Short mmCIF file of C-alpha atoms and ligand atoms in Angstrom, two decimals:
data_model
loop_
_atom_site.label_atom_id
_atom_site.label_comp_id
_atom_site.label_asym_id
_atom_site.label_seq_id
_atom_site.Cartn_x
_atom_site.Cartn_y
_atom_site.Cartn_z
CA MET S 124 -18.83 8.47 -38.47
CA ALA S 125 -17.52 9.57 -35.05
CA LYS S 126 -15.05 7.12 -33.55
CA LYS S 127 -16.53 5.29 -30.55
CA LYS S 128 -14.59 6.10 -27.38
CA LYS S 129 -12.86 3.02 -26.00
CA LYS S 130 -13.75 1.57 -22.63
CA ILE S 131 -11.48 2.58 -19.78
CA GLY S 132 -9.25 -0.33 -18.70
CA ILE S 133 -9.21 -0.68 -14.92
CA GLY S 134 -6.57 -2.18 -12.63
CA VAL S 135 -7.32 -2.72 -8.95
CA ILE S 136 -4.44 -2.89 -6.44
CA GLY S 137 -5.47 -4.61 -3.20
CA THR S 138 -8.37 -7.06 -3.37
CA GLY S 139 -9.60 -6.90 0.23
CA GLY S 140 -12.68 -5.40 1.84
CA ILE S 141 -13.07 -2.06 0.07
CA ALA S 142 -12.10 -3.44 -3.35
CA ASN S 143 -14.71 -6.20 -3.13
CA GLY S 144 -17.31 -4.12 -1.33
CA ALA S 145 -17.07 -0.91 -3.35
CA HIS S 146 -14.65 -0.52 -6.27
CA LEU S 147 -15.17 -3.79 -8.14
CA PRO S 148 -19.00 -3.75 -7.85
CA GLY S 149 -18.86 -0.07 -8.85
CA TYR S 150 -16.92 -0.75 -12.06
CA SER S 151 -19.05 -3.84 -12.79
CA ALA S 152 -22.17 -1.66 -12.64
CA ILE S 153 -20.99 0.44 -15.63
CA PRO S 154 -19.79 -2.16 -18.17
CA ASP S 155 -20.44 0.18 -21.10
CA MET S 156 -17.87 2.66 -19.74
CA CYS S 157 -15.08 0.47 -18.36
CA GLU S 158 -13.64 -3.01 -18.03
CA ILE S 159 -11.70 -4.51 -15.12
CA VAL S 160 -8.58 -5.84 -16.85
CA ALA S 161 -6.15 -6.58 -14.00
CA LEU S 162 -5.97 -7.24 -10.27
CA CYS S 163 -3.11 -7.25 -7.79
CA ASP S 164 -2.68 -8.48 -4.22
CA ILE S 165 0.24 -9.82 -2.19
CA ASP S 166 -2.17 -12.40 -0.76
CA PRO S 167 -2.55 -15.10 -3.47
CA ALA S 168 -5.76 -16.47 -1.93
CA ALA S 169 -7.51 -13.07 -1.91
CA LEU S 170 -6.28 -12.47 -5.46
CA LYS S 171 -7.56 -15.81 -6.76
CA ARG S 172 -10.92 -15.45 -5.00
CA THR S 173 -11.49 -11.99 -6.43
CA ALA S 174 -10.24 -12.85 -9.93
CA GLU S 175 -12.68 -15.76 -10.10
CA LYS S 176 -15.58 -13.66 -8.81
CA TYR S 177 -15.02 -10.87 -11.36
CA ASN S 178 -13.65 -13.08 -14.14
CA VAL S 179 -10.36 -11.17 -14.45
CA LYS S 180 -7.56 -12.98 -16.28
CA ASN S 181 -4.54 -10.78 -15.48
CA THR S 182 -3.47 -11.16 -11.86
CA PHE S 183 -0.26 -9.96 -10.20
CA GLU S 184 1.36 -10.11 -6.79
CA ASP S 185 3.51 -7.04 -7.56
CA TYR S 186 1.66 -3.86 -8.51
CA LYS S 187 4.56 -2.74 -10.74
CA ASP S 188 3.62 -5.58 -13.11
CA LEU S 189 0.02 -4.39 -13.20
CA LEU S 190 1.19 -0.84 -13.89
CA ALA S 191 3.29 -2.09 -16.82
CA MET S 192 0.13 -3.22 -18.63
CA GLU S 193 -0.78 -0.90 -21.48
CA GLU S 194 -4.43 -1.94 -21.26
CA VAL S 195 -4.64 -0.41 -17.78
CA ASP S 196 -5.76 3.22 -18.16
CA ALA S 197 -6.82 3.80 -14.57
CA VAL S 198 -6.11 2.31 -11.17
CA SER S 199 -7.95 1.86 -7.89
CA VAL S 200 -5.54 1.86 -4.95
CA CYS S 201 -7.33 -0.26 -2.31
CA THR S 202 -4.37 -1.25 -0.13
CA PRO S 203 -3.78 -0.34 3.53
CA ASN S 204 -2.73 3.26 4.22
CA TYR S 205 1.02 2.56 4.20
CA VAL S 206 0.70 1.28 0.63
CA HIS S 207 -1.16 4.29 -0.83
CA MET S 208 1.66 6.63 -1.79
CA ASP S 209 4.02 4.33 -3.72
CA PRO S 210 1.51 2.66 -6.07
CA THR S 211 -0.28 5.98 -6.63
CA VAL S 212 2.88 7.88 -7.59
CA LEU S 213 4.13 5.04 -9.79
CA ALA S 214 0.72 4.72 -11.47
CA LEU S 215 0.60 8.45 -12.21
CA LYS S 216 4.18 8.34 -13.55
CA ALA S 217 3.11 5.45 -15.79
CA GLY S 218 0.34 7.68 -17.19
CA LYS S 219 -2.61 6.08 -15.37
CA HIS S 220 -5.45 7.94 -13.63
CA VAL S 221 -5.83 7.03 -9.95
CA ILE S 222 -8.60 6.74 -7.41
CA CYS S 223 -6.92 6.14 -4.07
CA GLU S 224 -8.78 5.08 -0.97
CA LYS S 225 -9.02 7.37 2.03
CA PRO S 226 -7.07 8.64 3.85
CA ILE S 227 -4.94 9.88 0.96
CA ALA S 228 -1.76 8.62 2.70
CA MET S 229 0.02 8.16 6.04
CA ASN S 230 0.77 11.90 6.29
CA ALA S 231 0.79 15.19 4.38
CA ALA S 232 4.37 14.77 3.09
CA GLU S 233 3.34 11.58 1.28
CA ALA S 234 0.13 13.28 0.10
CA LYS S 235 2.16 16.12 -1.44
CA LEU S 236 4.24 13.67 -3.49
CA MET S 237 0.99 12.17 -4.80
CA VAL S 238 -0.57 15.53 -5.66
CA ASP S 239 2.64 16.71 -7.35
CA ALA S 240 2.83 13.48 -9.39
CA SER S 241 -0.77 13.97 -10.53
CA LYS S 242 -0.09 17.56 -11.61
CA LYS S 243 3.09 16.60 -13.43
CA ALA S 244 1.44 13.70 -15.25
CA LYS S 245 -1.76 15.72 -15.87
CA LYS S 246 -3.75 12.68 -14.70
CA ILE S 247 -6.64 12.49 -12.26
CA LEU S 248 -6.03 11.80 -8.58
CA GLN S 249 -9.35 11.21 -6.79
CA ILE S 250 -9.61 10.28 -3.10
CA GLY S 251 -12.24 7.86 -1.72
CA TYR S 252 -14.26 10.30 0.41
CA CYS S 253 -17.48 8.66 -0.72
CA SER S 254 -19.86 10.36 1.78
CA ARG S 255 -19.93 13.47 -0.40
CA PHE S 256 -21.88 11.49 -3.02
CA SER S 257 -24.91 10.64 -0.86
CA ARG S 258 -28.12 12.29 -1.99
CA SER S 259 -28.74 13.96 1.34
CA ASN S 260 -25.21 15.43 1.45
CA GLN S 261 -25.49 16.55 -2.17
CA LEU S 262 -28.79 18.23 -1.32
CA LEU S 263 -27.41 19.97 1.76
CA LYS S 264 -24.48 21.25 -0.30
CA LYS S 265 -27.03 22.78 -2.72
CA TYR S 266 -28.75 24.53 0.20
CA ILE S 267 -25.39 25.85 1.41
CA ASP S 268 -24.29 27.00 -2.07
CA ASN S 269 -27.65 28.76 -2.36
CA GLY S 270 -26.77 30.80 0.76
CA GLU S 271 -29.42 29.17 2.99
CA LEU S 272 -27.00 28.75 5.91
CA GLY S 273 -25.19 32.06 5.40
CA ASP S 274 -21.66 32.22 6.77
CA ILE S 275 -20.79 28.87 8.43
CA TYR S 276 -18.59 29.89 11.35
CA TRP S 277 -18.52 26.71 13.46
CA ALA S 278 -18.97 23.00 12.88
CA ARG S 279 -18.80 19.85 14.91
CA ALA S 280 -17.65 16.76 13.01
CA GLN S 281 -18.28 13.52 14.88
CA SER S 282 -17.57 9.91 13.98
CA LEU S 283 -17.96 8.00 17.20
CA ARG S 284 -18.14 4.22 17.51
CA ARG S 285 -18.99 2.69 20.88
CA ARG S 286 -17.22 -0.67 20.48
CA GLY S 287 -15.82 -0.67 16.94
CA ILE S 288 -12.16 -1.63 16.87
CA PRO S 289 -11.76 -3.51 13.56
CA GLY S 290 -10.83 -7.13 14.18
CA TRP S 291 -9.18 -7.54 10.74
CA GLY S 292 -6.56 -5.80 8.59
CA VAL S 293 -3.94 -3.41 9.96
CA PHE S 294 -6.29 -0.86 11.58
CA ILE S 295 -4.64 -1.14 15.02
CA ASP S 296 -1.04 -0.92 13.74
CA LYS S 297 0.25 2.65 13.79
CA SER S 298 3.22 1.86 11.54
CA LYS S 299 0.93 0.68 8.73
CA GLN S 300 -2.19 2.76 9.37
CA GLY S 301 -0.78 6.08 10.65
CA GLY S 302 -3.18 6.21 13.61
CA GLY S 303 -6.52 5.00 14.97
CA PRO S 304 -10.11 6.24 14.54
CA LEU S 305 -8.97 9.76 13.68
CA ILE S 306 -7.19 8.74 10.46
CA ASP S 307 -9.65 5.91 9.71
CA ILE S 308 -13.16 7.33 10.25
CA GLY S 309 -12.54 10.87 11.55
CA VAL S 310 -11.11 11.74 8.12
CA HIS S 311 -14.45 10.95 6.40
CA ILE S 312 -16.48 13.34 8.54
CA LEU S 313 -13.76 16.00 8.50
CA ASP S 314 -13.62 15.87 4.70
CA LEU S 315 -17.42 16.15 4.51
CA THR S 316 -17.42 19.12 6.88
CA LEU S 317 -14.63 20.96 5.05
CA TRP S 318 -16.49 20.43 1.76
CA MET S 319 -19.76 21.75 3.21
CA MET S 320 -17.87 24.81 4.51
CA GLY S 321 -16.31 25.48 1.09
CA HIS S 322 -12.79 24.33 2.02
CA PRO S 323 -11.44 27.27 4.02
CA LYS S 324 -7.77 26.57 4.71
CA PRO S 325 -6.94 24.91 8.07
CA ILE S 326 -4.31 27.02 9.87
CA ALA S 327 -3.91 25.38 13.29
CA ALA S 328 -5.11 22.46 15.39
CA SER S 329 -5.21 21.58 19.05
CA GLY S 330 -5.85 17.91 19.70
CA VAL S 331 -5.93 15.18 22.31
CA THR S 332 -5.73 11.43 21.77
CA TYR S 333 -6.32 8.59 24.20
CA ALA S 334 -5.76 4.82 24.19
CA LYS S 335 -7.90 3.73 27.14
CA PHE S 336 -9.48 0.50 25.82
CA GLY S 337 -7.58 -0.97 22.87
CA LYS S 338 -4.85 -2.55 24.98
CA ARG S 339 -7.34 -4.22 27.34
CA SER S 340 -8.47 -7.85 27.06
CA ASP S 341 -11.83 -7.29 28.81
CA ILE S 342 -13.44 -4.95 26.24
CA VAL S 343 -16.15 -6.33 23.95
CA GLY S 344 -15.71 -6.00 20.20
CA PHE S 345 -18.72 -5.35 17.92
CA MET S 346 -16.44 -5.44 14.85
CA GLY S 347 -14.53 -8.64 15.57
CA GLN S 348 -11.74 -9.47 18.01
CA TRP S 349 -8.55 -7.45 17.65
CA ASP S 350 -5.12 -8.35 18.98
CA TYR S 351 -5.10 -6.23 22.16
CA LYS S 352 -1.42 -7.04 22.79
CA ASN S 353 -0.46 -5.30 19.55
CA PHE S 354 -2.77 -2.27 19.69
CA THR S 355 -0.55 0.75 18.90
CA VAL S 356 -3.07 3.45 17.86
CA GLU S 357 -5.39 5.81 19.76
CA ASP S 358 -8.98 4.70 20.43
CA PHE S 359 -10.37 8.24 20.91
CA ALA S 360 -9.33 11.60 19.49
CA SER S 361 -10.72 15.11 19.67
CA ALA S 362 -9.48 18.39 18.22
CA ILE S 363 -10.37 21.95 17.42
CA ILE S 364 -9.21 23.04 13.97
CA ARG S 365 -8.92 26.76 13.20
CA LEU S 366 -9.63 27.86 9.62
CA ASP S 367 -8.26 30.91 7.78
CA ASN S 368 -11.70 32.55 7.48
CA GLY S 369 -12.09 32.66 11.28
CA ALA S 370 -14.34 29.57 11.39
CA ALA S 371 -13.52 26.45 13.39
CA ILE S 372 -14.29 22.73 13.40
CA MET S 373 -14.59 20.61 16.53
CA LEU S 374 -13.68 17.05 15.54
CA GLU S 375 -14.33 13.91 17.59
CA SER S 376 -13.76 10.29 16.63
CA SER S 377 -13.57 6.99 18.46
CA PHE S 378 -13.29 3.25 18.03
CA VAL S 379 -14.41 2.81 21.64
CA ALA S 380 -16.29 5.21 23.92
CA ASN S 381 -18.79 4.87 26.74
CA ILE S 382 -21.55 6.82 25.01
CA PRO S 383 -25.22 5.83 24.67
CA GLU S 384 -25.23 5.65 20.86
CA GLU S 385 -22.95 5.84 17.82
CA VAL S 386 -22.74 9.27 16.18
CA HIS S 387 -21.66 9.88 12.58
CA ASN S 388 -22.70 13.43 11.92
CA SER S 389 -21.63 16.92 11.02
CA THR S 390 -23.33 19.88 12.71
CA LEU S 391 -22.99 23.15 10.79
CA CYS S 392 -23.77 26.52 12.37
CA GLY S 393 -24.27 29.43 9.98
CA THR S 394 -25.49 33.03 10.28
CA GLU S 395 -28.65 32.32 8.22
CA GLY S 396 -29.29 28.73 9.25
CA GLY S 397 -27.87 25.53 10.62
CA ALA S 398 -27.90 21.87 9.68
CA ILE S 399 -27.01 18.38 10.74
CA THR S 400 -26.09 15.86 8.08
CA ASN S 401 -27.41 12.65 9.64
CA PRO S 402 -30.37 12.58 9.41
CA LEU S 403 -30.42 15.68 7.20
CA THR S 404 -32.08 18.42 9.24
CA ILE S 405 -32.07 22.14 8.56
CA VAL S 406 -32.81 24.96 11.01
CA LYS S 407 -33.83 28.46 9.87
CA GLU S 408 -35.49 31.51 11.36
CA LYS S 409 -38.53 32.76 9.45
CA LEU S 410 -41.32 35.25 10.19
CA GLY S 411 -40.42 35.50 13.87
CA SER S 412 -40.20 31.73 14.34
CA LEU S 413 -37.61 28.99 14.24
CA GLN S 414 -38.20 26.24 11.68
CA THR S 415 -36.58 22.82 11.94
CA PHE S 416 -37.25 20.62 8.93
CA LYS S 417 -36.08 17.44 7.23
CA PRO S 418 -36.02 17.94 3.45
CA GLU S 419 -37.51 15.02 1.52
CA TYR S 420 -36.53 14.00 -1.97
CA PRO S 421 -37.79 11.34 -4.38
CA GLY S 422 -35.96 8.09 -5.08
CA GLY S 423 -34.40 7.43 -1.68
CA ASP S 424 -30.65 7.18 -1.21
CA ILE S 425 -28.10 5.73 -3.61
CA ASN S 426 -25.02 3.52 -3.32
CA VAL S 427 -22.33 6.13 -2.64
CA TYR S 428 -19.55 3.80 -3.76
CA HIS S 429 -21.17 3.24 -7.15
CA ALA S 430 -21.62 7.00 -7.52
CA GLU S 431 -17.98 7.65 -6.58
CA ILE S 432 -16.63 5.07 -9.06
CA LYS S 433 -18.93 6.35 -11.82
CA ASP S 434 -17.70 9.89 -11.16
CA PHE S 435 -14.08 8.71 -11.48
CA VAL S 436 -14.71 6.99 -14.83
CA GLU S 437 -16.81 9.88 -16.15
CA CYS S 438 -14.08 12.36 -15.22
CA ILE S 439 -11.59 10.31 -17.25
CA LEU S 440 -13.95 9.98 -20.21
CA HIS S 441 -14.97 13.65 -20.23
CA ASP S 442 -11.73 15.22 -18.95
CA LYS S 443 -13.40 16.69 -15.84
CA GLU S 444 -12.08 17.41 -12.34
CA PRO S 445 -13.33 14.85 -9.79
CA LEU S 446 -15.59 15.90 -6.91
CA VAL S 447 -12.91 14.83 -4.40
CA THR S 448 -9.48 16.08 -5.47
CA GLY S 449 -6.00 15.11 -4.33
CA GLU S 450 -5.46 18.64 -2.94
CA GLN S 451 -8.55 18.28 -0.76
CA GLY S 452 -7.32 14.87 0.43
CA MET S 453 -4.01 16.53 1.32
CA MET S 454 -5.83 19.21 3.35
CA VAL S 455 -7.32 16.48 5.56
CA ALA S 456 -3.85 14.89 5.88
CA GLN S 457 -2.42 18.24 7.04
CA CYS S 458 -5.08 18.35 9.77
CA MET S 459 -4.23 14.77 10.83
CA ASP S 460 -0.53 15.62 11.10
CA ALA S 461 -1.25 18.73 13.17
CA ILE S 462 -3.71 16.96 15.50
CA TYR S 463 -1.35 14.08 16.22
CA ALA S 464 1.59 16.49 16.70
CA SER S 465 -0.53 18.69 18.98
CA ALA S 466 -1.65 15.71 21.09
CA GLU S 467 1.98 14.72 21.49
CA ALA S 468 3.21 18.25 22.28
CA GLY S 469 0.26 19.26 24.48
CA CYS S 470 -0.27 22.59 22.68
CA GLU S 471 -1.75 24.05 19.49
CA VAL S 472 0.19 23.31 16.31
CA LYS S 473 0.23 25.56 13.23
CA ILE S 474 -0.54 24.22 9.75
CA ASP S 475 1.53 25.76 6.91
N1 NAD U 25 -14.15 4.56 1.67
C1 NAD U 25 -14.46 3.81 2.70
O1 NAD U 25 -15.52 3.95 3.28
C2 NAD U 25 -13.49 2.75 3.15
C3 NAD U 25 -13.96 1.62 3.84
C4 NAD U 25 -13.04 0.64 4.20
C5 NAD U 25 -11.68 0.79 3.91
N2 NAD U 25 -11.26 1.91 3.25
C6 NAD U 25 -9.82 2.11 2.97
O2 NAD U 25 -9.40 1.13 2.03
C7 NAD U 25 -8.07 0.73 2.29
C8 NAD U 25 -8.03 -0.80 2.44
O3 NAD U 25 -8.91 -1.18 3.47
P1 NAD U 25 -9.62 -2.62 3.46
O4 NAD U 25 -10.67 -2.56 4.51
O5 NAD U 25 -10.01 -3.01 2.09
O6 NAD U 25 -8.41 -3.51 3.98
P2 NAD U 25 -8.20 -5.07 3.73
O7 NAD U 25 -7.15 -5.48 4.70
O8 NAD U 25 -9.52 -5.78 3.71
O9 NAD U 25 -7.63 -5.16 2.23
C9 NAD U 25 -6.37 -4.66 1.85
C10 NAD U 25 -5.77 -5.60 0.81
O10 NAD U 25 -4.55 -5.03 0.33
C11 NAD U 25 -3.61 -6.08 0.17
N3 NAD U 25 -2.24 -5.55 0.15
C12 NAD U 25 -1.48 -5.16 1.19
N4 NAD U 25 -0.28 -4.73 0.74
C13 NAD U 25 -0.30 -4.85 -0.61
C14 NAD U 25 0.64 -4.57 -1.63
N5 NAD U 25 1.86 -4.08 -1.38
N6 NAD U 25 0.27 -4.83 -2.92
C15 NAD U 25 -0.95 -5.33 -3.21
N7 NAD U 25 -1.88 -5.64 -2.28
C16 NAD U 25 -1.56 -5.39 -0.99
C17 NAD U 25 -3.89 -7.01 1.35
O11 NAD U 25 -3.36 -8.30 1.15
C18 NAD U 25 -5.42 -6.98 1.39
O12 NAD U 25 -6.00 -8.01 0.61
C19 NAD U 25 -7.62 1.46 3.57
O13 NAD U 25 -6.85 2.59 3.22
C20 NAD U 25 -8.94 1.92 4.19
O14 NAD U 25 -8.82 3.13 4.92
C21 NAD U 25 -12.14 2.87 2.85
#
């Protein structure tokens, strides 16, 4: 009789918003494939609350103790950006697979250490770019892979909040977060756009960043009240990124902007068609006319976080490459580095 494959033992480092809102419910939804065996947080109250909710007995305030557990086969890194690289590299060195939240790290140098550690250990490093898993984005990718858009030569990636400075966590602290909306939400739409375009290599970026609102006390907050005296990141960023196939991406992201509505969308312009991702709309010329249509599919949308976590566990169980790889996460980090450097220098910056 074939030996039954054991369940994957999961450890979660950081038990805040994304762990409770995405990773832990995601693992709990597939109890036949995995079991949450350990949790870690430096905040004892958050740790206790989460351990009680998910009935997890092993809790640690130091992630090295969690990584020492043999029962832990795989780890979710759900800590703030400045605590992505260390636990990920140590987990990979300890022989664990890792799904690390986005952005991969504070910068591309850290990202490279993570990717190298994953290659050396021959363990999975997946990054939390969950938007790729939505049904509409999966469908658009099928259209693109089928040649329906032809050669995509230009894209506009926008993630624009009107009044959305997070009032919790470390999202306004450059030393712990690496930047503002660009590295927090801009990375999601940039990753999605690069994926849709087939990951041509970014070769240069020219960017601008502004901090016009975050330091002011008179600006309303739709995502809680932040500490305006300690706001050290940008609140708006825009860049043009050149790609090695001659294509380009115009990227825009904001926590605050005086615009009539929020925009979270990628616009893709190809030689045989175009598309926007949100709501999925495709444009094509046919029989001397221009068609603009919204593809419909049965079953509605899915929980992208559950899909992402299931993909991670399935990749471990079946020795597959994840949809979102460490290398692709590093590509986004290289763009972030170049955009911030370009904004500082006031000129285009090359990406090696
Ligand atoms: N994929 C998404 O859509 C998405 C959404 C939200 C957040 N995120 C990412 O998830 C990460 C965490 O964000 P969040 O909103 O959950 O933040 P959060 O502040 O709610 O939670 C972070 C938790 O990590 C803990 N922590 C900090 N340092 C630690 C350490 N050294 N060891 C163990 N625990 C530590 C904190 O105490 C806190 O409980 C960020 O990188 C963020 O970009 C991704």
